[in-house]
Amino acid sequence: MRETVSEERPAGPAADAARAAGGAGGAAAGEPPAPPRPRETRAEKIREAAEAILFSSPRPVSERDLASVLEATPEAVREALALLAAETDSPQRGVRLEHVGGGWRFVTRPEFDSLLRRFHEVSERSRLSLAALETLAIIAYRQPITLPEVQEIRGVNSSSVLKTLFEKKLITTAGKKAVVGTPFLYKTTPDFLVRFGLNEIEELPKPEEIEEDLAATVPDDSLPAASRDVLPPPGPDEEDESDGDAMGAGGAPALERGPSAGAPSDEEEGNDDDDDDDDDEYDDDLDERIADDPSVRDRK
């Protein structure tokens, strides 16, 4: 009589689940991979959805993200955005589509700025001081750049200004420089592009273009001589604090230039001349009194 030998298998829910997973995996391994889902190629089909995404997003949305969410081709996304931009680019619309910071967003038209500020009870504008703008311009044109290099260009301590730009998320770190001390490198952020209405950093105007534009619009001969003088450098204790109106190069309110504190002003010099005239008149009067009255001569 033949004895039947059966292979013992582990029992239990865990073993059953493992066998089921192995069987499913083996079946899936033998099958060809599923074809990718077709992407939408018609811009008219995704225009409304793209508009809803851009309207609800607080930040600019890139074309790549739109194509991924809408499951559309990049060509269809670009065409849909062009249609939306043409629809909103009209004086009869209160919003328009803007390409900024590497993405797209809806913004209100500039002529409604005062109305919206009054409605939202925004009384003050968020402004950067002249010191912050100067430091930000240096970083934007020389990035990546270290703090000592910024201070060498400006000639003043810029630590507090850098802190302000960090708090406003206009700059960020870009690693460390391989020199003694390994100082941090700084660069601008996408928020910088959005704040200044730029799509990419290459759109910054070239320094030579700025000089040519100024030379063409404001001739040097038409300016008064005082406005062409070079202002003295700011003091070493420079503080750049909260937003406000235009500030001086050192972070303090800009003051009118006038006579230096050590030199007398024109009025003071005139007062000295008046005192000399009074002394001369007093001496002449005393001489007349001495001639008329001998007692006065004796006392003198």
Short mmCIF file of C-alpha atoms in Angstrom, two decimals:
data_model
loop_
_atom_site.label_atom_id
_atom_site.label_comp_id
_atom_site.label_asym_id
_atom_site.label_seq_id
_atom_site.Cartn_x
_atom_site.Cartn_y
_atom_site.Cartn_z
CA MET A 1 0.00 0.00 0.00
CA ARG A 2 1.41 3.35 -1.15
CA GLU A 3 1.70 6.05 1.42
CA THR A 4 0.77 9.57 0.33
CA VAL A 5 3.10 12.28 1.56
CA SER A 6 1.62 15.78 1.69
CA GLU A 7 3.61 18.97 2.17
CA GLU A 8 2.74 20.76 5.34
CA ARG A 9 1.84 24.45 4.94
CA PRO A 10 1.81 27.04 7.68
CA ALA A 11 -1.68 27.91 8.74
CA GLY A 12 -3.16 31.11 9.98
CA PRO A 13 -4.51 34.44 8.69
CA ALA A 14 -1.03 35.91 8.17
CA ALA A 15 0.04 32.95 6.04
CA ASP A 16 -3.14 33.14 3.99
CA ALA A 17 -2.65 36.84 3.35
CA ALA A 18 0.98 36.26 2.31
CA ARG A 19 -0.04 33.53 -0.14
CA ALA A 20 -2.78 35.71 -1.59
CA ALA A 21 -0.36 38.62 -2.05
CA GLY A 22 2.20 36.35 -3.67
CA GLY A 23 -0.36 34.95 -6.06
CA ALA A 24 -1.61 38.38 -7.01
CA GLY A 25 1.93 39.63 -7.49
CA GLY A 26 2.80 36.72 -9.70
CA ALA A 27 -0.28 37.28 -11.82
CA ALA A 28 0.43 40.99 -12.11
CA ALA A 29 4.06 40.35 -13.00
CA GLY A 30 3.02 38.25 -15.93
CA GLU A 31 0.64 40.89 -17.31
CA PRO A 32 1.78 43.92 -19.38
CA PRO A 33 1.68 47.29 -17.57
CA ALA A 34 -1.49 49.31 -17.95
CA PRO A 35 -1.22 52.05 -20.59
CA PRO A 36 -1.09 55.62 -19.27
CA ARG A 37 -4.33 57.54 -19.22
CA PRO A 38 -4.78 59.79 -22.24
CA ARG A 39 -4.31 63.49 -21.57
CA GLU A 40 -6.75 66.17 -22.62
CA THR A 41 -5.64 68.04 -25.74
CA ARG A 42 -8.55 70.49 -26.11
CA ALA A 43 -8.10 73.82 -24.36
CA GLU A 44 -11.85 74.50 -24.30
CA LYS A 45 -12.36 71.44 -22.09
CA ILE A 46 -9.97 72.59 -19.37
CA ARG A 47 -10.39 76.37 -19.51
CA GLU A 48 -13.06 76.60 -16.80
CA ALA A 49 -11.20 74.19 -14.51
CA ALA A 50 -7.96 76.13 -14.96
CA GLU A 51 -9.78 79.36 -14.14
CA ALA A 52 -11.17 77.84 -10.92
CA ILE A 53 -7.72 76.64 -9.83
CA LEU A 54 -6.06 80.00 -10.49
CA PHE A 55 -8.88 81.90 -8.76
CA SER A 56 -8.67 79.78 -5.61
CA SER A 57 -4.86 79.67 -5.35
CA PRO A 58 -3.17 82.29 -3.13
CA ARG A 59 0.08 81.92 -5.08
CA PRO A 60 1.02 81.75 -8.78
CA VAL A 61 0.47 78.28 -10.28
CA SER A 62 2.97 76.93 -12.81
CA GLU A 63 1.94 75.45 -16.14
CA ARG A 64 3.44 72.11 -15.11
CA ASP A 65 1.23 71.94 -12.02
CA LEU A 66 -1.84 72.84 -14.04
CA ALA A 67 -1.06 70.14 -16.60
CA SER A 68 -0.61 67.57 -13.84
CA VAL A 69 -3.84 68.41 -12.00
CA LEU A 70 -5.96 68.79 -15.14
CA GLU A 71 -4.39 65.71 -16.81
CA ALA A 72 -3.84 67.78 -19.94
CA THR A 73 -1.01 68.30 -22.36
CA PRO A 74 1.29 71.31 -21.90
CA GLU A 75 0.08 72.68 -25.22
CA ALA A 76 -3.55 72.55 -24.11
CA VAL A 77 -2.68 74.30 -20.83
CA ARG A 78 -0.83 77.11 -22.63
CA GLU A 79 -3.71 77.58 -25.02
CA ALA A 80 -6.25 77.67 -22.16
CA LEU A 81 -4.17 80.27 -20.33
CA ALA A 82 -3.95 82.38 -23.48
CA LEU A 83 -7.74 82.26 -23.80
CA LEU A 84 -8.22 83.32 -20.17
CA ALA A 85 -5.67 86.13 -20.51
CA ALA A 86 -7.45 87.46 -23.62
CA GLU A 87 -10.84 87.33 -21.88
CA THR A 88 -9.69 89.25 -18.80
CA ASP A 89 -7.52 91.79 -20.64
CA SER A 90 -10.37 94.27 -20.97
CA PRO A 91 -11.33 97.54 -19.21
CA GLN A 92 -14.73 95.99 -18.49
CA ARG A 93 -13.15 93.36 -16.20
CA GLY A 94 -12.09 93.96 -12.60
CA VAL A 95 -9.40 91.26 -12.60
CA ARG A 96 -6.76 90.17 -15.07
CA LEU A 97 -4.44 87.19 -15.53
CA GLU A 98 -0.79 87.84 -14.74
CA HIS A 99 2.31 85.78 -15.52
CA VAL A 100 4.67 86.33 -12.58
CA GLY A 101 7.10 84.35 -10.43
CA GLY A 102 7.18 81.40 -12.82
CA GLY A 103 3.41 80.90 -12.68
CA TRP A 104 -0.01 82.42 -13.36
CA ARG A 105 -2.44 84.17 -11.01
CA PHE A 106 -5.48 86.43 -11.04
CA VAL A 107 -4.91 89.97 -9.77
CA THR A 108 -7.14 93.02 -9.45
CA ARG A 109 -6.65 95.91 -11.82
CA PRO A 110 -4.46 98.76 -10.50
CA GLU A 111 -7.15 101.44 -10.88
CA PHE A 112 -9.14 99.78 -8.07
CA ASP A 113 -6.27 99.97 -5.55
CA SER A 114 -7.69 102.80 -3.43
CA LEU A 115 -11.20 101.31 -3.50
CA LEU A 116 -10.00 97.90 -2.32
CA ARG A 117 -7.84 99.43 0.40
CA ARG A 118 -10.81 101.35 1.71
CA PHE A 119 -13.06 98.27 1.58
CA HIS A 120 -10.52 96.04 3.34
CA GLU A 121 -9.57 98.83 5.78
CA VAL A 122 -5.91 98.84 4.77
CA SER A 123 -4.62 102.28 5.72
CA GLU A 124 -0.86 101.87 5.34
CA ARG A 125 1.25 100.57 2.49
CA SER A 126 3.96 98.02 3.11
CA ARG A 127 7.15 99.71 1.97
CA LEU A 128 10.83 98.99 2.18
CA SER A 129 13.27 101.59 3.41
CA LEU A 130 15.94 102.93 1.08
CA ALA A 131 18.54 100.92 2.98
CA ALA A 132 16.55 97.70 2.47
CA LEU A 133 16.02 98.46 -1.23
CA GLU A 134 19.73 99.15 -1.66
CA THR A 135 20.71 95.88 0.03
CA LEU A 136 18.08 93.92 -1.88
CA ALA A 137 19.33 95.34 -5.19
CA ILE A 138 22.90 94.29 -4.38
CA ILE A 139 21.78 90.73 -3.57
CA ALA A 140 19.56 90.52 -6.66
CA TYR A 141 22.33 91.59 -9.05
CA ARG A 142 25.26 89.83 -7.32
CA GLN A 143 23.60 86.63 -6.02
CA PRO A 144 24.75 84.43 -4.48
CA ILE A 145 26.60 86.85 -2.23
CA THR A 146 27.77 86.89 1.41
CA LEU A 147 27.01 89.47 4.08
CA PRO A 148 30.65 90.71 4.27
CA GLU A 149 30.56 91.29 0.51
CA VAL A 150 27.31 93.26 0.81
CA GLN A 151 28.79 95.37 3.62
CA GLU A 152 31.93 96.00 1.58
CA ILE A 153 29.84 97.38 -1.27
CA ARG A 154 27.59 99.50 0.97
CA GLY A 155 30.27 100.58 3.41
CA VAL A 156 28.01 100.12 6.45
CA ASN A 157 26.81 97.36 8.75
CA SER A 158 23.88 95.65 7.00
CA SER A 159 22.99 92.89 9.48
CA SER A 160 19.71 94.47 10.59
CA VAL A 161 18.70 95.15 6.99
CA LEU A 162 19.37 91.53 6.08
CA LYS A 163 17.19 90.40 8.99
CA THR A 164 14.34 92.56 7.72
CA LEU A 165 14.59 91.09 4.22
CA PHE A 166 14.58 87.60 5.74
CA GLU A 167 11.43 88.35 7.71
CA LYS A 168 9.70 89.54 4.55
CA LYS A 169 10.81 86.32 2.75
CA LEU A 170 12.51 88.30 0.00
CA ILE A 171 15.88 86.55 0.43
CA THR A 172 17.05 83.13 1.60
CA THR A 173 20.28 81.22 2.10
CA ALA A 174 22.06 79.50 -0.80
CA GLY A 175 24.65 77.40 0.99
CA LYS A 176 28.02 78.54 2.31
CA LYS A 177 31.03 80.01 0.57
CA ALA A 178 34.20 77.91 0.63
CA VAL A 179 36.40 80.56 2.25
CA VAL A 180 37.74 81.17 5.73
CA GLY A 181 34.79 81.30 8.12
CA THR A 182 32.42 79.74 5.53
CA PRO A 183 29.92 82.64 5.52
CA PHE A 184 26.39 82.08 4.28
CA LEU A 185 25.49 82.91 0.70
CA TYR A 186 22.24 84.75 0.05
CA LYS A 187 19.90 84.89 -2.93
CA THR A 188 16.43 86.18 -3.76
CA THR A 189 13.26 84.10 -3.41
CA PRO A 190 10.18 83.54 -5.60
CA ASP A 191 8.40 86.03 -3.33
CA PHE A 192 10.88 88.65 -4.54
CA LEU A 193 9.78 88.01 -8.14
CA VAL A 194 6.11 88.23 -7.19
CA ARG A 195 6.66 91.40 -5.12
CA PHE A 196 8.33 93.19 -8.02
CA GLY A 197 6.20 91.73 -10.82
CA LEU A 198 8.95 89.65 -12.45
CA ASN A 199 8.58 86.27 -14.07
CA GLU A 200 12.27 85.37 -13.73
CA ILE A 201 15.39 87.02 -12.35
CA GLU A 202 16.74 87.64 -15.86
CA GLU A 203 14.01 90.25 -16.35
CA LEU A 204 15.80 92.65 -14.01
CA PRO A 205 16.89 95.74 -15.94
CA LYS A 206 20.58 95.89 -16.76
CA PRO A 207 22.54 98.69 -15.03
CA GLU A 208 23.55 100.16 -18.39
CA GLU A 209 19.90 100.22 -19.47
CA ILE A 210 18.98 102.15 -16.32
CA GLU A 211 21.73 104.71 -16.98
CA GLU A 212 20.63 105.16 -20.58
CA ASP A 213 17.01 105.58 -19.53
CA LEU A 214 17.89 108.17 -16.90
CA ALA A 215 20.11 110.04 -19.33
CA ALA A 216 17.29 110.13 -21.89
CA THR A 217 14.52 111.19 -19.51
CA VAL A 218 16.32 113.44 -16.99
CA PRO A 219 19.18 115.47 -18.52
CA ASP A 220 21.90 116.26 -16.03
CA ASP A 221 21.94 119.95 -17.02
CA SER A 222 18.29 120.34 -16.06
CA LEU A 223 18.96 119.37 -12.44
CA PRO A 224 19.99 121.96 -9.85
CA ALA A 225 23.59 121.84 -8.74
CA ALA A 226 22.64 120.79 -5.19
CA SER A 227 20.82 117.68 -6.46
CA ARG A 228 23.95 116.48 -8.25
CA ASP A 229 26.12 116.62 -5.13
CA VAL A 230 27.13 113.33 -3.61
CA LEU A 231 25.47 112.74 -0.27
CA PRO A 232 27.77 111.82 2.62
CA PRO A 233 27.81 108.12 3.53
CA PRO A 234 25.50 107.02 6.35
CA GLY A 235 26.81 106.46 9.85
CA PRO A 236 27.99 103.09 11.11
CA ASP A 237 25.00 102.54 13.37
CA GLU A 238 22.45 101.77 10.72
CA GLU A 239 19.03 100.50 11.69
CA ASP A 240 16.42 99.40 9.19
CA GLU A 241 13.15 98.83 10.95
CA SER A 242 9.48 98.60 10.13
CA ASP A 243 7.81 99.63 6.91
CA GLY A 244 7.07 103.28 6.39
CA ASP A 245 7.75 106.15 4.13
CA ALA A 246 11.02 106.70 2.34
CA MET A 247 14.01 106.47 4.65
CA GLY A 248 17.53 107.73 4.39
CA ALA A 249 20.49 105.58 3.43
CA GLY A 250 21.16 104.81 7.06
CA GLY A 251 17.61 103.74 7.90
CA ALA A 252 16.76 107.09 9.51
CA PRO A 253 14.26 109.55 8.00
CA ALA A 254 15.76 111.53 5.16
CA LEU A 255 16.60 115.08 6.21
CA GLU A 256 17.11 118.22 4.19
CA ARG A 257 20.70 119.05 3.56
CA GLY A 258 21.84 122.38 4.99
CA PRO A 259 24.85 124.06 6.59
CA SER A 260 27.03 121.79 8.67
CA ALA A 261 26.65 121.90 12.44
CA GLY A 262 30.19 123.11 12.99
CA ALA A 263 30.06 126.06 10.61
CA PRO A 264 27.90 129.09 11.34
CA SER A 265 24.90 129.65 9.12
CA ASP A 266 24.35 132.73 7.01
CA GLU A 267 22.03 134.21 9.62
CA GLU A 268 24.58 133.67 12.40
CA GLU A 269 27.26 135.38 10.35
CA GLY A 270 24.89 138.29 9.76
CA ASN A 271 24.25 138.60 13.51
CA ASP A 272 28.00 138.87 14.14
CA ASP A 273 28.22 141.74 11.66
CA ASP A 274 25.34 143.51 13.42
CA ASP A 275 27.15 143.19 16.76
CA ASP A 276 30.27 144.81 15.28
CA ASP A 277 28.21 147.71 13.95
CA ASP A 278 26.62 148.23 17.38
CA ASP A 279 30.08 148.36 19.00
CA ASP A 280 31.23 151.00 16.51
CA GLU A 281 28.14 153.14 17.17
CA TYR A 282 28.68 152.86 20.93
CA ASP A 283 32.31 154.01 20.62
CA ASP A 284 31.30 157.03 18.48
CA ASP A 285 28.64 158.04 20.99
CA LEU A 286 31.11 157.73 23.89
CA ASP A 287 33.65 159.97 22.13
CA GLU A 288 30.99 162.66 21.67
CA ARG A 289 30.04 162.49 25.37
CA ILE A 290 33.70 162.76 26.41
CA ALA A 291 34.13 165.93 24.32
CA ASP A 292 31.04 167.58 25.86
CA ASP A 293 31.55 166.54 29.50
CA PRO A 294 35.06 166.47 31.06
CA SER A 295 33.80 164.31 34.01
CA VAL A 296 33.02 161.49 31.64
CA ARG A 297 36.54 161.78 30.22
CA ASP A 298 38.03 161.45 33.68
CA ARG A 299 35.98 158.35 34.48
CA LYS A 300 36.99 156.71 31.21
#
